[in-house]
JSON list of C-alpha atoms in Angstrom, two decimals:
[
{"chain": "M", "resi": 275, "resn": "MET", "atom": "CA", "xyz": [12.07, 169.06, -112.85]},
{"chain": "M", "resi": 276, "resn": "THR", "atom": "CA", "xyz": [12.11, 170.70, -116.44]},
{"chain": "M", "resi": 277, "resn": "SER", "atom": "CA", "xyz": [14.95, 171.50, -118.02]},
{"chain": "M", "resi": 278, "resn": "MET", "atom": "CA", "xyz": [15.80, 175.00, -117.83]},
{"chain": "M", "resi": 279, "resn": "GLU", "atom": "CA", "xyz": [17.30, 175.38, -121.34]},
{"chain": "M", "resi": 280, "resn": "SER", "atom": "CA", "xyz": [13.96, 176.41, -122.87]},
{"chain": "M", "resi": 281, "resn": "GLU", "atom": "CA", "xyz": [12.29, 177.78, -119.84]},
{"chain": "M", "resi": 282, "resn": "LEU", "atom": "CA", "xyz": [12.23, 181.69, -118.94]},
{"chain": "M", "resi": 283, "resn": "LEU", "atom": "CA", "xyz": [14.40, 182.48, -116.34]},
{"chain": "M", "resi": 284, "resn": "GLU", "atom": "CA", "xyz": [13.16, 185.60, -114.27]},
{"chain": "M", "resi": 285, "resn": "LEU", "atom": "CA", "xyz": [15.51, 187.71, -111.73]},
{"chain": "M", "resi": 286, "resn": "VAL", "atom": "CA", "xyz": [13.14, 189.63, -108.92]},
{"chain": "M", "resi": 287, "resn": "PHE", "atom": "CA", "xyz": [13.86, 192.35, -106.58]},
{"chain": "M", "resi": 288, "resn": "GLU", "atom": "CA", "xyz": [10.91, 192.61, -104.99]},
{"chain": "M", "resi": 289, "resn": "LYS", "atom": "CA", "xyz": [8.43, 195.24, -102.67]},
{"chain": "M", "resi": 290, "resn": "LEU", "atom": "CA", "xyz": [10.95, 198.72, -103.54]},
{"chain": "M", "resi": 291, "resn": "ASP", "atom": "CA", "xyz": [11.04, 202.07, -103.00]},
{"chain": "M", "resi": 292, "resn": "VAL", "atom": "CA", "xyz": [11.24, 204.52, -105.84]},
{"chain": "M", "resi": 293, "resn": "ARG", "atom": "CA", "xyz": [14.58, 205.38, -105.25]},
{"chain": "M", "resi": 294, "resn": "THR", "atom": "CA", "xyz": [15.67, 201.86, -104.76]},
{"chain": "M", "resi": 295, "resn": "ALA", "atom": "CA", "xyz": [13.87, 200.26, -107.67]},
{"chain": "M", "resi": 296, "resn": "THR", "atom": "CA", "xyz": [15.76, 203.12, -110.02]},
{"chain": "M", "resi": 297, "resn": "THR", "atom": "CA", "xyz": [18.47, 202.49, -108.28]},
{"chain": "M", "resi": 298, "resn": "VAL", "atom": "CA", "xyz": [18.63, 198.87, -109.51]},
{"chain": "M", "resi": 299, "resn": "ALA", "atom": "CA", "xyz": [17.42, 198.82, -113.13]},
{"chain": "M", "resi": 300, "resn": "GLN", "atom": "CA", "xyz": [19.39, 201.78, -113.61]},
{"chain": "M", "resi": 301, "resn": "THR", "atom": "CA", "xyz": [22.67, 199.64, -112.60]},
{"chain": "M", "resi": 302, "resn": "VAL", "atom": "CA", "xyz": [21.08, 196.68, -114.94]},
{"chain": "M", "resi": 303, "resn": "VAL", "atom": "CA", "xyz": [19.99, 199.14, -118.35]},
{"chain": "M", "resi": 304, "resn": "GLY", "atom": "CA", "xyz": [23.49, 201.43, -117.67]},
{"chain": "M", "resi": 305, "resn": "SER", "atom": "CA", "xyz": [21.46, 204.34, -117.71]},
{"chain": "M", "resi": 306, "resn": "ILE", "atom": "CA", "xyz": [18.47, 206.37, -116.82]},
{"chain": "M", "resi": 307, "resn": "VAL", "atom": "CA", "xyz": [15.53, 204.62, -116.22]},
{"chain": "M", "resi": 308, "resn": "GLY", "atom": "CA", "xyz": [12.31, 206.72, -115.14]},
{"chain": "M", "resi": 309, "resn": "PRO", "atom": "CA", "xyz": [10.69, 205.05, -112.54]},
{"chain": "M", "resi": 310, "resn": "PRO", "atom": "CA", "xyz": [6.31, 203.89, -113.93]},
{"chain": "M", "resi": 311, "resn": "THR", "atom": "CA", "xyz": [3.69, 206.22, -113.41]},
{"chain": "M", "resi": 312, "resn": "LYS", "atom": "CA", "xyz": [0.66, 205.49, -111.26]},
{"chain": "M", "resi": 313, "resn": "GLY", "atom": "CA", "xyz": [-1.52, 205.76, -115.12]},
{"chain": "M", "resi": 314, "resn": "HIS", "atom": "CA", "xyz": [1.34, 203.48, -116.01]},
{"chain": "M", "resi": 315, "resn": "GLY", "atom": "CA", "xyz": [2.16, 200.46, -114.61]},
{"chain": "M", "resi": 316, "resn": "VAL", "atom": "CA", "xyz": [5.25, 199.02, -116.06]},
{"chain": "M", "resi": 317, "resn": "ARG", "atom": "CA", "xyz": [8.30, 200.20, -117.46]},
{"chain": "M", "resi": 318, "resn": "GLU", "atom": "CA", "xyz": [10.12, 197.91, -120.08]},
{"chain": "M", "resi": 319, "resn": "ILE", "atom": "CA", "xyz": [13.51, 197.65, -121.31]},
{"chain": "M", "resi": 320, "resn": "GLU", "atom": "CA", "xyz": [14.67, 195.48, -123.63]},
{"chain": "M", "resi": 321, "resn": "MET", "atom": "CA", "xyz": [18.69, 194.79, -124.36]},
{"chain": "M", "resi": 322, "resn": "LYS", "atom": "CA", "xyz": [20.51, 192.52, -126.47]},
{"chain": "M", "resi": 323, "resn": "SER", "atom": "CA", "xyz": [22.23, 191.55, -123.81]},
{"chain": "M", "resi": 324, "resn": "LEU", "atom": "CA", "xyz": [23.10, 191.66, -120.05]},
{"chain": "M", "resi": 325, "resn": "SER", "atom": "CA", "xyz": [27.35, 191.11, -118.82]},
{"chain": "M", "resi": 326, "resn": "LEU", "atom": "CA", "xyz": [27.38, 189.15, -115.78]},
{"chain": "M", "resi": 327, "resn": "GLY", "atom": "CA", "xyz": [31.39, 188.55, -115.84]},
{"chain": "M", "resi": 328, "resn": "GLU", "atom": "CA", "xyz": [33.34, 185.31, -115.63]},
{"chain": "M", "resi": 329, "resn": "GLY", "atom": "CA", "xyz": [32.60, 184.88, -119.26]},
{"chain": "M", "resi": 330, "resn": "VAL", "atom": "CA", "xyz": [28.82, 184.72, -118.66]},
{"chain": "M", "resi": 331, "resn": "VAL", "atom": "CA", "xyz": [26.09, 186.84, -120.97]},
{"chain": "M", "resi": 332, "resn": "LEU", "atom": "CA", "xyz": [22.48, 186.60, -120.80]},
{"chain": "M", "resi": 333, "resn": "GLY", "atom": "CA", "xyz": [20.82, 187.43, -124.49]},
{"chain": "M", "resi": 334, "resn": "ASP", "atom": "CA", "xyz": [17.61, 189.29, -125.59]},
{"chain": "M", "resi": 335, "resn": "VAL", "atom": "CA", "xyz": [16.75, 190.19, -121.68]},
{"chain": "M", "resi": 336, "resn": "HIS", "atom": "CA", "xyz": [13.97, 191.93, -121.24]},
{"chain": "M", "resi": 337, "resn": "VAL", "atom": "CA", "xyz": [14.06, 194.27, -117.75]},
{"chain": "M", "resi": 338, "resn": "ARG", "atom": "CA", "xyz": [10.72, 195.24, -116.43]},
{"chain": "M", "resi": 339, "resn": "CYS", "atom": "CA", "xyz": [9.61, 197.44, -113.30]},
{"chain": "M", "resi": 340, "resn": "LEU", "atom": "CA", "xyz": [6.01, 196.97, -112.08]},
{"chain": "M", "resi": 341, "resn": "ARG", "atom": "CA", "xyz": [4.55, 200.18, -109.55]},
{"chain": "M", "resi": 342, "resn": "TYR", "atom": "CA", "xyz": [1.78, 198.40, -107.55]},
{"chain": "M", "resi": 343, "resn": "ASP", "atom": "CA", "xyz": [-0.22, 199.25, -104.32]},
{"chain": "M", "resi": 344, "resn": "GLY", "atom": "CA", "xyz": [0.31, 202.68, -104.36]},
{"chain": "M", "resi": 345, "resn": "ASP", "atom": "CA", "xyz": [4.56, 203.21, -103.69]},
{"chain": "M", "resi": 346, "resn": "PHE", "atom": "CA", "xyz": [6.07, 199.29, -104.10]},
{"chain": "M", "resi": 347, "resn": "TYR", "atom": "CA", "xyz": [8.07, 198.67, -107.00]},
{"chain": "M", "resi": 348, "resn": "ASP", "atom": "CA", "xyz": [9.70, 195.36, -108.60]},
{"chain": "M", "resi": 349, "resn": "VAL", "atom": "CA", "xyz": [12.23, 194.73, -110.77]},
{"chain": "M", "resi": 350, "resn": "GLU", "atom": "CA", "xyz": [12.36, 191.57, -113.34]},
{"chain": "M", "resi": 351, "resn": "ILE", "atom": "CA", "xyz": [15.57, 190.90, -115.27]},
{"chain": "M", "resi": 352, "resn": "ASN", "atom": "CA", "xyz": [13.69, 187.50, -117.97]},
{"chain": "M", "resi": 353, "resn": "PHE", "atom": "CA", "xyz": [16.19, 185.69, -120.74]},
{"chain": "M", "resi": 354, "resn": "ARG", "atom": "CA", "xyz": [16.26, 182.07, -121.29]},
{"chain": "M", "resi": 355, "resn": "LEU", "atom": "CA", "xyz": [18.94, 179.91, -121.03]},
{"chain": "M", "resi": 356, "resn": "LYS", "atom": "CA", "xyz": [19.11, 179.07, -124.96]},
{"chain": "M", "resi": 357, "resn": "ASP", "atom": "CA", "xyz": [19.94, 182.61, -125.80]},
{"chain": "M", "resi": 358, "resn": "SER", "atom": "CA", "xyz": [22.73, 183.30, -123.13]},
{"chain": "M", "resi": 359, "resn": "VAL", "atom": "CA", "xyz": [26.32, 182.42, -123.26]},
{"chain": "M", "resi": 360, "resn": "ALA", "atom": "CA", "xyz": [28.38, 180.57, -120.12]},
{"chain": "M", "resi": 361, "resn": "PRO", "atom": "CA", "xyz": [31.51, 177.87, -119.74]},
{"chain": "M", "resi": 362, "resn": "SER", "atom": "CA", "xyz": [28.47, 175.89, -118.47]},
{"chain": "M", "resi": 363, "resn": "THR", "atom": "CA", "xyz": [24.59, 176.34, -116.65]},
{"chain": "M", "resi": 364, "resn": "LYS", "atom": "CA", "xyz": [26.32, 175.57, -113.37]},
{"chain": "M", "resi": 365, "resn": "ALA", "atom": "CA", "xyz": [28.62, 178.65, -114.38]},
{"chain": "M", "resi": 366, "resn": "LEU", "atom": "CA", "xyz": [25.94, 180.76, -116.03]},
{"chain": "M", "resi": 367, "resn": "VAL", "atom": "CA", "xyz": [23.93, 180.01, -112.38]},
{"chain": "M", "resi": 368, "resn": "GLU", "atom": "CA", "xyz": [26.37, 180.96, -110.04]},
{"chain": "M", "resi": 369, "resn": "ALA", "atom": "CA", "xyz": [26.94, 183.96, -111.89]},
{"chain": "M", "resi": 370, "resn": "LEU", "atom": "CA", "xyz": [23.65, 184.55, -111.89]},
{"chain": "M", "resi": 371, "resn": "HIS", "atom": "CA", "xyz": [23.81, 184.43, -108.29]},
{"chain": "M", "resi": 372, "resn": "ALA", "atom": "CA", "xyz": [26.75, 186.32, -107.65]},
{"chain": "M", "resi": 373, "resn": "PHE", "atom": "CA", "xyz": [25.31, 189.28, -109.91]},
{"chain": "M", "resi": 374, "resn": "ALA", "atom": "CA", "xyz": [22.04, 189.53, -107.15]},
{"chain": "M", "resi": 375, "resn": "CYS", "atom": "CA", "xyz": [23.83, 189.14, -104.10]},
{"chain": "M", "resi": 376, "resn": "ARG", "atom": "CA", "xyz": [26.03, 192.20, -105.35]},
{"chain": "M", "resi": 377, "resn": "LEU", "atom": "CA", "xyz": [23.30, 194.05, -106.91]},
{"chain": "M", "resi": 378, "resn": "ALA", "atom": "CA", "xyz": [20.52, 193.36, -103.76]},
{"chain": "M", "resi": 379, "resn": "ASP", "atom": "CA", "xyz": [23.69, 194.23, -101.68]},
{"chain": "M", "resi": 380, "resn": "HIS", "atom": "CA", "xyz": [24.93, 197.76, -103.31]},
{"chain": "M", "resi": 381, "resn": "ALA", "atom": "CA", "xyz": [21.09, 198.96, -103.68]},
{"chain": "M", "resi": 382, "resn": "GLY", "atom": "CA", "xyz": [19.80, 197.19, -100.34]},
{"chain": "M", "resi": 383, "resn": "VAL", "atom": "CA", "xyz": [17.16, 195.62, -101.07]},
{"chain": "M", "resi": 384, "resn": "GLU", "atom": "CA", "xyz": [15.96, 192.91, -99.37]},
{"chain": "M", "resi": 385, "resn": "SER", "atom": "CA", "xyz": [14.05, 191.12, -101.34]},
{"chain": "M", "resi": 386, "resn": "TYR", "atom": "CA", "xyz": [15.02, 189.15, -103.85]},
{"chain": "M", "resi": 387, "resn": "PHE", "atom": "CA", "xyz": [14.76, 185.56, -106.00]},
{"chain": "M", "resi": 388, "resn": "ALA", "atom": "CA", "xyz": [15.47, 183.76, -109.66]},
{"chain": "M", "resi": 389, "resn": "GLY", "atom": "CA", "xyz": [13.66, 181.24, -111.27]},
{"chain": "M", "resi": 390, "resn": "LEU", "atom": "CA", "xyz": [11.67, 179.61, -113.13]},
{"chain": "M", "resi": 391, "resn": "GLU", "atom": "CA", "xyz": [8.99, 181.96, -114.71]},
{"chain": "M", "resi": 392, "resn": "PRO", "atom": "CA", "xyz": [7.02, 182.30, -112.61]},
{"chain": "M", "resi": 393, "resn": "ALA", "atom": "CA", "xyz": [10.00, 183.14, -110.51]},
{"chain": "M", "resi": 394, "resn": "ALA", "atom": "CA", "xyz": [7.27, 183.61, -106.86]},
{"chain": "M", "resi": 395, "resn": "ASP", "atom": "CA", "xyz": [6.91, 179.40, -107.77]},
{"chain": "M", "resi": 396, "resn": "GLU", "atom": "CA", "xyz": [9.27, 178.56, -104.60]},
{"chain": "M", "resi": 397, "resn": "ASP", "atom": "CA", "xyz": [9.57, 174.85, -106.30]},
{"chain": "M", "resi": 398, "resn": "THR", "atom": "CA", "xyz": [11.34, 176.04, -109.37]},
{"chain": "M", "resi": 399, "resn": "ARG", "atom": "CA", "xyz": [13.52, 178.66, -107.64]},
{"chain": "M", "resi": 400, "resn": "ILE", "atom": "CA", "xyz": [17.42, 178.84, -108.88]},
{"chain": "M", "resi": 401, "resn": "PHE", "atom": "CA", "xyz": [17.85, 180.74, -105.58]},
{"chain": "M", "resi": 402, "resn": "THR", "atom": "CA", "xyz": [15.57, 183.22, -102.59]},
{"chain": "M", "resi": 403, "resn": "GLY", "atom": "CA", "xyz": [18.35, 185.93, -101.05]},
{"chain": "M", "resi": 404, "resn": "LYS", "atom": "CA", "xyz": [21.43, 184.20, -100.72]},
{"chain": "M", "resi": 405, "resn": "ASP", "atom": "CA", "xyz": [20.22, 180.33, -100.34]},
{"chain": "M", "resi": 406, "resn": "GLU", "atom": "CA", "xyz": [20.29, 177.88, -103.38]},
{"chain": "M", "resi": 407, "resn": "GLY", "atom": "CA", "xyz": [16.73, 176.61, -104.09]},
{"chain": "M", "resi": 408, "resn": "PRO", "atom": "CA", "xyz": [16.07, 173.83, -105.97]},
{"chain": "M", "resi": 409, "resn": "TYR", "atom": "CA", "xyz": [16.73, 174.45, -109.74]},
{"chain": "M", "resi": 410, "resn": "TYR", "atom": "CA", "xyz": [20.05, 175.41, -107.86]},
{"chain": "M", "resi": 411, "resn": "ARG", "atom": "CA", "xyz": [21.90, 171.64, -108.03]},
{"chain": "M", "resi": 412, "resn": "LEU", "atom": "CA", "xyz": [19.93, 171.30, -111.70]},
{"chain": "M", "resi": 413, "resn": "ALA", "atom": "CA", "xyz": [22.70, 173.17, -113.17]}
]
């Protein structure tokens, strides 16, 4: 297993309808975010920081809303640990998991996960839904 410090990490909310994707993106960004169009399947927003609470702030955050297979959407949040502020890596991982669970519950998201990019690789997941992944314990 590799260190997470300099790796690109991502939090993914997947297989959403347009309303849910818009809710997730707007909650993260804090302003209105229109969904990608059929002609341009990606909308990307750069944020200087994203506060997760409990003294944890993600730095240099990229939020992407992807449209695929007609009307399915994913919302991805990408960042690096080295650009973030937290009392410890463990505190960051716990705050990220709590943030993801709250946002998923609020928006009605069924499928979400975080891990080293690409987070679709289950071997490098920090968590999948409410369950801890292999990299959760590295924190």
